[in-house]
Backbone as a ProteinNet text record, in pm:
[ID]
protein_1_A
[PRIMARY]
MEDKPLGILRVHVKRGINLAIRDATTSDPYVVITLANQKLKTRVINNNCNPVWNEQLTLSIKDVNDPIRLTVFDKDRFSGDDKMGDAEIDFRPFLEAHQMELDFQKLPNGCAIKRIRPGRTNCLAEESSITWSNGKIKQDMILRLKNVECGEVEIMLEWTDGPGCKGLGREGSKKTPWMPTKRLD
[TERTIARY]
-957.9	-940.1	-969.9	-1073.4	-1110.4	-1010.3	-924.1	-826.6	-708.5	-693.6	-580.9	-593.7	-484.3	-489.5	-498	-546.7	-547.1	-404.8	-324.2	-186.7	-118.5	0.2	84.6	98.3	72.2	90.8	213.1	311.5	430.5	410.4	423.6	413.7	553.9	613.8	747.2	726.5	754.9	741.9	872.3	864.8	985.5	1028.3	941.1	982.6	863.6	889.9	792.7	831.6	732.6	756.6	687.7	765.1	711.2	616	660.6	576.8	565.7	459.4	432.1	537.3	563.4	654.5	574.8	623.1	553.8	641.3	770.4	858.3	889.5	990.2	1019.6	1042.8	1131.3	1163.9	1158.9	1130.1	1131	1042.1	1057.2	982.8	1070.7	1028.1	1096.3	994.5	968.6	856.2	883.2	771.7	767.9	628.9	616.4	490	437.2	305.7	237	134.1	135.8	37.1	-46.5	-179.4	-268.9	-366	-394.4	-492.6	-552.4	-682.3	-750.9	-671.3	-622.2	-547.5	-396.1	-349.9	-206.8	-165.5	-52.5	-0.9	150.4	201.2	344.4	395	523.1	575.1	719.3	754.7	891.2	975.4	1102.6	1190	1167	1208.9	1198.6	1317.4	1290.4	1396.2	1398.2	1504.4	1512.9	1539.1	1475.4	1499.4	1490.8	1376.9	1367.7	1221.1	1181.8	1045.2	1035.8	1148.2	1153.5	1230.9	1183.8	1259.2	1258.2	1364.2	1371.3	1378.2	1270.2	1265.2	1316.1	1271.2	1305.1	1288.4	1170.9	1142.1	1025.1	1032.3	926.5	847.2	716.7	627.5	536.6	514.6	442.5	311.2	201.8	68.3	10	-56.1	-127.7	-271.5	-314.1	-446.8	-545.3	-644.8	-750.6	-880.6	-906.9	-1030.4	-995	-1018.8	-981.6	-1069.3	-1177.3	-1263.1	-1214.9	-1117	-1059.3	-971.2	-993.7	-911.8	-768.9	-676.6	-537.3	-514.9	-476.2	-456.2	-307.9	-260.6	-123.4	-132	-59.1	-58.1	87.1	114.8	248.8	244.2	344.4	355.5	490.6	493.8	618.8	653.7	769.9	814.3	850.6	790	821.5	880.6	983.5	1054	978.5	917.8	860.1	707.6	643.3	496.5	449.7	319	264.2	305.9	321	360.9	250.6	291.7	198	161.7	33.8	-11.4	24.9	76.2	118.5	38.3	-77.3	-162.2	-181.9	-281	-311.5	-367.4	-371	-426.2	-473.1	-571.8	-615.5	-556.8	-502.1	-443.8	-553.8	-595.7	-695.3	-620.6	-620.8	-544.5	-632.1	-760.9	-849.2	-810.7	-778.3	-734.1	-608.8	-521.7	-400.3	-437.3	-532.4	-575.8	-650.2	-728.7	-798.4	-699.5	-586.6	-484.2	-432.8	-425.9	-383.4	-485.5	-610.7	-717.4	-732.3	-661.5	-674.4	-634.1	-705.6	-677.5	-567.3	-447.8	-331.9	-222.4	-142.3	-22	89.1	102.2	196.5	339.7	375	512.2	551	451.6	480.8	493.4	461.9	470.5	615.5	653.1	788.9	803.1	923.3	950.5	917.9	846.5	810.3	680	610.9	485	375.7	305.4	193.1	70.9	12.3	-106.1	-231.9	-227.1	-343.2	-295	-370.5	-340.7	-460.3	-431.7	-537.5	-517.4	-621.6	-615.1	-654.4	-600.2	-643.7	-791.1	-859.1	-1000.6	-1051.6	-1179.5	-1239.9	-1243.7	-1235.2	-1244.6	-1109.1	-999.6	-867.1	-781.4	-666.3	-575.4	-456.4	-468.5	-355.9	-326.8	-198	-156.3	-137.9	-109.8	-91.5	-127.3	-132	-167.4	-71.8	-128.1	-51.1	-57.3	56.3	60.9	84.8	10	33.4	113.3	231.2	321.9	365.9	411	475.5	625.3	689.2	829.5	904.7	1004.7	1090	1007.9	906.9	827.9	720.4	692.2	590.3	506.1	383.5	296.5	320.9	349.2	379.9	299.7	275	209	282.9	331.5	391.9	283	280.6	182.4	237.4	191.6	219.4	86	78.5	-44.8	-40.6	-145.8	-159.1	-220.4	-151.7	-199.7	-320	-416.6	-536.1	-521	-609.1	-613.3	-482.8	-418.8	-292.3	-275.8	-192.2	-175.3	-94.4	-4.4	75.6	138.2	187.2	261.1	209.5	304.3	275.8	371.7	330.7	416.5	418.4	538.2	554.6	570.9	488.6	494.1	491.9	516.9	505.1	441.9	342.3	274.6	324.5	334.4	371.4	298.8	236.3	158.7	240.7	227.1	291.3	190.9	182.4	104.8	198.8	194.6	284.1	243.4	330.6	295.4	173.7	80.8	-39.8	-146.5	-122.6	-221.1	-320	-442.9	-546.3	-516.1	-451	-426.7	-549.7	-536.3	-644.9	-733.1	-700.7	-787	-786.3	-675.2	-667.8	-678.8	-612.7	-609.2	-747.5	-794.9	-917.6	-1046.5	-1039.6	-1161.8	-1157.6	-1261.4	-1266.4	-1322.3	-1391.5	-1454	-1416.7	-1381.3	-1349.9	-1441.6	-1454.2	-1547.7	-1521.9	-1399.9	-1370.9	-1393.8	-1408.5	-1419.3	-1550.4	-1545.6	-1667.5	-1761.2	-1889.6	-1985.9	-1990.8	-1936.6	-1928.2	-1790.2	-1753.5	-1621.5	-1613.7	-1494.9	-1476.2	-1434.7	-1378.4	-1330.7	-1428.1
-387	-498.2	-457.3	-378.4	-335.8	-237.3	-178.9	-83.1	-150.6	-280.3	-351.4	-351.9	-327	-333	-477.5	-495.3	-627.4	-669.9	-573.1	-601.8	-477.6	-500.4	-392.6	-410.7	-303.3	-304.6	-219.8	-284	-211.1	-174.4	-45	4.2	48.5	-28.9	3.8	94.2	222.3	318.5	310.7	249.4	224.8	346.5	387.4	494.6	561.8	679.2	750.9	738.4	737.5	719.8	832.9	912.1	1019	1111	1157.1	1246.2	1383.6	1453.4	1583.9	1687.7	1780.3	1892.3	2002.2	2046.1	2151	2274.6	2263.3	2379.5	2415.6	2494.7	2539.4	2422.1	2329.1	2219	2081.8	2076.2	1949.4	1962.3	1871.4	1875.7	1823	1848.6	1799.2	1713.8	1589.2	1511.8	1439.6	1420.3	1331.5	1271.7	1158	1085.9	1095.8	1116.8	1114.4	1001.5	915	808.2	834.1	833.7	858.5	742.2	711.1	609.9	654.1	684	732.6	850.2	838.8	949.7	935.6	841.7	823.1	893.6	962.2	1032.7	1015.5	950.3	922.6	977.9	1018.6	1069.8	1027.5	1025.2	993.7	1120.7	1105.5	1222.2	1286.2	1409.1	1482.7	1443.5	1417.3	1393.4	1517.6	1594.3	1719.6	1698.3	1784.8	1793.4	1659	1587.8	1455.5	1416.6	1393.4	1348.5	1196	1127.1	980.9	940.6	983.8	963	817.6	779.5	649.7	678.3	638.9	661.7	539.5	421.8	298.4	314.8	361.1	382.7	296.7	248.2	166.6	247.8	259.4	329.7	225.4	235.8	133.7	188.4	121.6	161.2	55.1	100.4	12.7	2	-119.4	-139.3	-182.1	-96.9	-128.8	-164.4	-102	-124.9	-133.8	-250.1	-269.5	-188.9	-130.2	-47.8	96.5	135.8	269.9	276.6	374.5	383.7	429.5	375.8	420.4	508.1	632.9	728.5	760.9	757.9	796.2	925.6	1027.6	1156.6	1197.3	1245.7	1294.8	1447	1508.7	1654.7	1698.5	1821.6	1888.5	1985.8	1969.5	2056.5	2193.4	2295.3	2433.7	2505.3	2581.6	2648.9	2770.7	2847.9	2975.5	2981.3	2874.5	2871.7	2732.6	2712.4	2581.9	2476.2	2353.9	2245.3	2216.2	2186.4	2159.3	2010.8	1982.5	1844.7	1793.6	1670.2	1609.3	1483.9	1466.3	1350.5	1264.1	1176.7	1089.2	956.9	858.4	727	662.4	575.6	498.2	358.6	308.3	173.9	76.5	-9.8	-112.2	-235	-254.8	-366	-484	-479.1	-591.4	-721	-719.9	-845.1	-902.8	-814.2	-855.9	-926	-869.2	-931.4	-1062.2	-1067.4	-1191.1	-1303.2	-1269.8	-1371.5	-1433.5	-1353.4	-1404.9	-1502.9	-1491.2	-1577.1	-1707.1	-1721.9	-1842.8	-1965.3	-2073.5	-2198.5	-2274.4	-2221.3	-2283.1	-2305	-2406.6	-2424.4	-2349.2	-2220.8	-2135.4	-2185.9	-2253.1	-2301.1	-2401.9	-2466.3	-2564.8	-2501.5	-2373	-2305	-2268.7	-2275	-2231.6	-2080	-2035.8	-1893.5	-1821.7	-1709.2	-1631.6	-1675.1	-1773.1	-1823.7	-1717.6	-1694.5	-1599.7	-1666.3	-1600.9	-1650.1	-1596.1	-1471	-1405.2	-1291.7	-1265	-1152.8	-1058.8	-929.5	-829.1	-743.5	-732.3	-652.9	-509	-416.7	-276.5	-265	-172.8	-153.7	-21.9	1.5	126.4	137.4	23.7	26.5	30.8	35.2	47.2	145.1	179.3	275	205.7	75.9	2.7	48	65.4	100.5	-25	-137.2	-264.7	-376.6	-499.5	-612.8	-622.2	-654	-665.2	-809.3	-861.8	-998.7	-1000.1	-1087.2	-1115.1	-1244.8	-1241.9	-1356	-1403.2	-1528.7	-1586.3	-1566.9	-1488.8	-1455	-1452.5	-1537.1	-1544.3	-1557.7	-1645	-1672.9	-1570.6	-1478.7	-1375.7	-1356.2	-1307.4	-1270.5	-1122.8	-1093.3	-956.4	-921.6	-792.6	-747.1	-626.8	-643	-531.5	-468.2	-334.7	-267.1	-133.9	-96.1	36.2	108.9	219.3	297.1	414.8	428.9	544.9	657.6	771.2	884.6	948.9	991.4	1060.1	1209.9	1287.5	1433.2	1501.6	1449.3	1502.6	1456.3	1525.8	1492.2	1364.6	1327.9	1207.2	1166	1043.9	997.3	867.7	786.6	659.3	643.9	561.8	532.5	381.7	326.7	183.1	158.1	65.6	31.6	-120.5	-166.1	-306.7	-314.6	-403.2	-422.1	-549.3	-542.1	-659.9	-651.2	-761.1	-766.9	-833.1	-781.4	-841.4	-846.2	-962.3	-972.1	-931.3	-805.9	-754.4	-799.9	-779.7	-815.3	-735.7	-804	-737.8	-716.3	-762.9	-746.2	-862.9	-835.5	-938.2	-1041.2	-998.5	-1086.5	-1092.2	-1166.9	-1176.9	-1298.4	-1381.2	-1493.3	-1606	-1627.5	-1732.2	-1871.5	-1896.7	-2029.4	-2070.9	-2185.1	-2245.6	-2177	-2072.9	-2002.2	-1961.9	-1997.7	-1959.3	-1819.9	-1769.8	-1638	-1552.2	-1429.1	-1335.6	-1215	-1134.6	-1021.7	-922	-909.8	-807.7	-855.5	-987.7	-1040.1	-997	-965.9	-926.8	-1046.5	-1019.7	-1126.7	-1175.7	-1097.2	-1142.3	-1109.1	-1176.9	-1155.3	-1017	-955.4	-821	-820.3	-931.1	-931.9	-1005.2
2532.6	2441.8	2296.9	2275.3	2140.7	2080	2161.5	2110.1	2042.7	2060.5	2000.5	1848.2	1779	1632.6	1584.6	1462.5	1399.8	1367.3	1325.2	1287.4	1234	1181.3	1129.4	978.3	904.6	759.9	727.9	667.9	622.7	476.6	448.2	310.7	269.9	182.3	131	8.6	24.6	-85.4	-164.2	-282	-360.5	-443.5	-538.2	-629.1	-694.3	-750.5	-831.4	-977.6	-1064.7	-1207.5	-1282.4	-1356.1	-1440.5	-1363.8	-1248	-1167.1	-1233.2	-1202	-1262.4	-1222.8	-1313.8	-1287.8	-1217.9	-1103	-1028.9	-1005.7	-1030.1	-1026.2	-1171.6	-1197.6	-1334.6	-1430.3	-1395	-1485.9	-1418.7	-1290.8	-1217.9	-1094	-1000.6	-873.5	-760.9	-638.5	-518.1	-441.8	-489.6	-437.5	-305.2	-232.6	-116.8	-110.1	-40.3	-30.9	111.3	123.2	252.5	246.6	346.7	357.2	481.3	463.7	576.8	592.2	717.7	755.2	887.7	887.4	1008	1064.8	1187.5	1249	1232.7	1150.2	1127.1	998	1003	885.9	885	780.9	769.1	637	633.2	507	484.8	356.3	314.9	318.8	293.6	281.3	143.6	130.7	4.4	-83.7	-210.6	-309.7	-399.3	-392.5	-466.7	-615.1	-695.8	-840.1	-911.7	-893	-952.7	-972.8	-1096.7	-1126.4	-1134	-1111	-1103.6	-977.7	-860.1	-736.8	-689.5	-619.7	-553.6	-404.4	-332.8	-187.9	-111.8	-149.8	-78.3	72.3	113.1	255.6	298.7	421.8	478.2	579.8	557	648.1	713	842.2	916.9	972.2	937.6	982.3	1075.1	1179	1270.5	1219.9	1183.4	1124.7	1233.2	1257.5	1354.4	1284	1169.8	1095.7	947.7	887.2	747	651.7	702	617.9	608	691.2	681	556.3	469.2	348	377.8	299.9	306.6	184.4	207.7	99.3	86.2	-37	-70.1	-149.6	-105.9	-176.1	-199.3	-318.7	-352	-353.4	-289.8	-284.3	-338	-386.4	-424.5	-312.6	-253.6	-144.1	-199.6	-142.8	-181	-61.2	-85	23.5	76.5	-12.9	27.8	22.9	-21.2	-26	14.7	15.8	50.9	-49.4	-2.4	-91.2	-192.8	-317	-425.8	-428.4	-447.2	-460.5	-599	-604.1	-730.3	-762.3	-699.5	-726.5	-602.7	-612.2	-499.3	-550.3	-460.7	-492.9	-363.7	-375.9	-260.4	-273	-163.6	-162.3	-120.1	-212.4	-181.2	-131	0.4	56.3	98.5	66.6	101.3	29.6	-101.6	-164.6	-96.9	-52	19.3	149.5	224.3	348.9	322.9	215.8	179.2	150	89.4	61.3	191.6	295.6	426.9	483.6	442.5	494.8	417.1	306.8	225.6	306.9	283.5	354.5	279.6	281.4	216.3	319.1	294.7	376.1	303.6	336.8	265.6	273.5	382.1	399.5	291.2	227.6	123.2	-15	-23.9	-153.6	-185.5	-314.3	-350.3	-334.6	-304.2	-290.2	-420.5	-410.7	-529.1	-593.5	-534.9	-590	-580.9	-692	-693.2	-630.7	-531.3	-462.4	-528.9	-569.5	-628.2	-717.8	-823.3	-912.6	-914.4	-913.3	-916.5	-1040.5	-1120	-1242.5	-1214.6	-1292.2	-1279.2	-1317.1	-1251.2	-1282.5	-1227.3	-1244.4	-1198.3	-1047.2	-977.2	-830.9	-761.4	-838.3	-776.6	-856.5	-803.9	-869.7	-934.4	-961.5	-1018.7	-1161.8	-1191.5	-1327	-1411.6	-1345.6	-1413.6	-1316.4	-1367	-1282	-1163.6	-1048.8	-925.2	-876.7	-830.4	-779.3	-629.4	-561.7	-421.1	-419.3	-358.8	-365.9	-227.3	-223.9	-106.9	-129.5	-44.5	-65.6	67.1	77.9	197.4	326.3	322	440.9	472.1	379	402.9	278.1	301.4	189.8	161.1	33.8	-6.9	-131.6	-150.7	-272.7	-328.3	-451.2	-523.2	-608.3	-611.3	-695.1	-744.2	-861.5	-915.6	-920.8	-846.7	-837.6	-934.3	-1013.9	-1102.6	-1020.6	-1018.5	-940.8	-1009	-928.4	-977.4	-951.8	-1012.4	-993.6	-1033.4	-1136.3	-1186.7	-1331.2	-1407.5	-1548.7	-1572.6	-1480.5	-1498.9	-1365.6	-1362.7	-1246.4	-1186.9	-1141.3	-1075.4	-958.4	-861.2	-746.5	-726.4	-714.4	-691	-541.6	-489.2	-347	-329.9	-207.6	-171.9	-33.9	-17.5	110.4	177.5	311.3	389.8	524.1	565	689.8	799.4	921.2	1037.6	1151.9	1217.1	1340.7	1453.3	1490.4	1593.7	1732.5	1832.2	1969.6	2016.4	2078.9	2128	2022.8	1899.4	1791.6	1793	1747.4	1740.2	1632.2	1525.7	1411.8	1322.8	1213.6	1117.2	1141.1	1237.2	1272.4	1172.6	1101.1	999.8	1060	1171.3	1230.4	1278.8	1228	1276.5	1234.8	1154.4	1117	971.4	898.7	757.8	740.1	838.5	826	946	919.8	1026.9	1013.2	1117.9	1114.5	1001.2	954.6	853.6	711.9	691.8	555.9	490.2	360.5	290.1	273.3	256.9	239.6	95.9	3.8	-134.5	-189	-295.5	-355.8	-418.7	-405.7	-459.9	-605.5	-652.9	-791.4	-874.8
[MASK]
+++++++++++++++++++++++++++++++++++++++++++++++++++++++++++++++++++++++++++++++++++++++++++++++++++++++++++++++++++++++++++++++++++++++++++++++++++++++++++++++++++++++++++++++++++++++++

């Protein structure tokens, strides 16, 4: 019973912005997302420091305290791939939005539920909005890559209570085991 995930987090990796040059004049970037023992990656986009991936990577969430790490690499043919920066995806505000005591079905499409500002505790490059869109809660964010001279990655988060998942326990309960005891913002 304890092995069941809470739910499924879809990470839509949209694009890279001004990524670092790791070859002579450009890079061949791809994104790797890791969570606990899960490791997923996008396809390589050759010769492009502003790649558009538009790929959806799906993570099974068992513990919301496990960090989700996004790392960008430059694919090299004859040597090890070069790291082009990394960021941690803070998805707790996104999960907290799911716990709000709102009748989401009454909200207009595109309504902002919560806004998160960039700060020292997250990798946001600009303010991120959690919105109600087409019957789902979504969060668009642009992550500023760390440990590199430049680069950002645009992603979108979407939660799904998959079959056999525990869910977040929103119905009938204001508090769930994963919720923090104090506000994070």
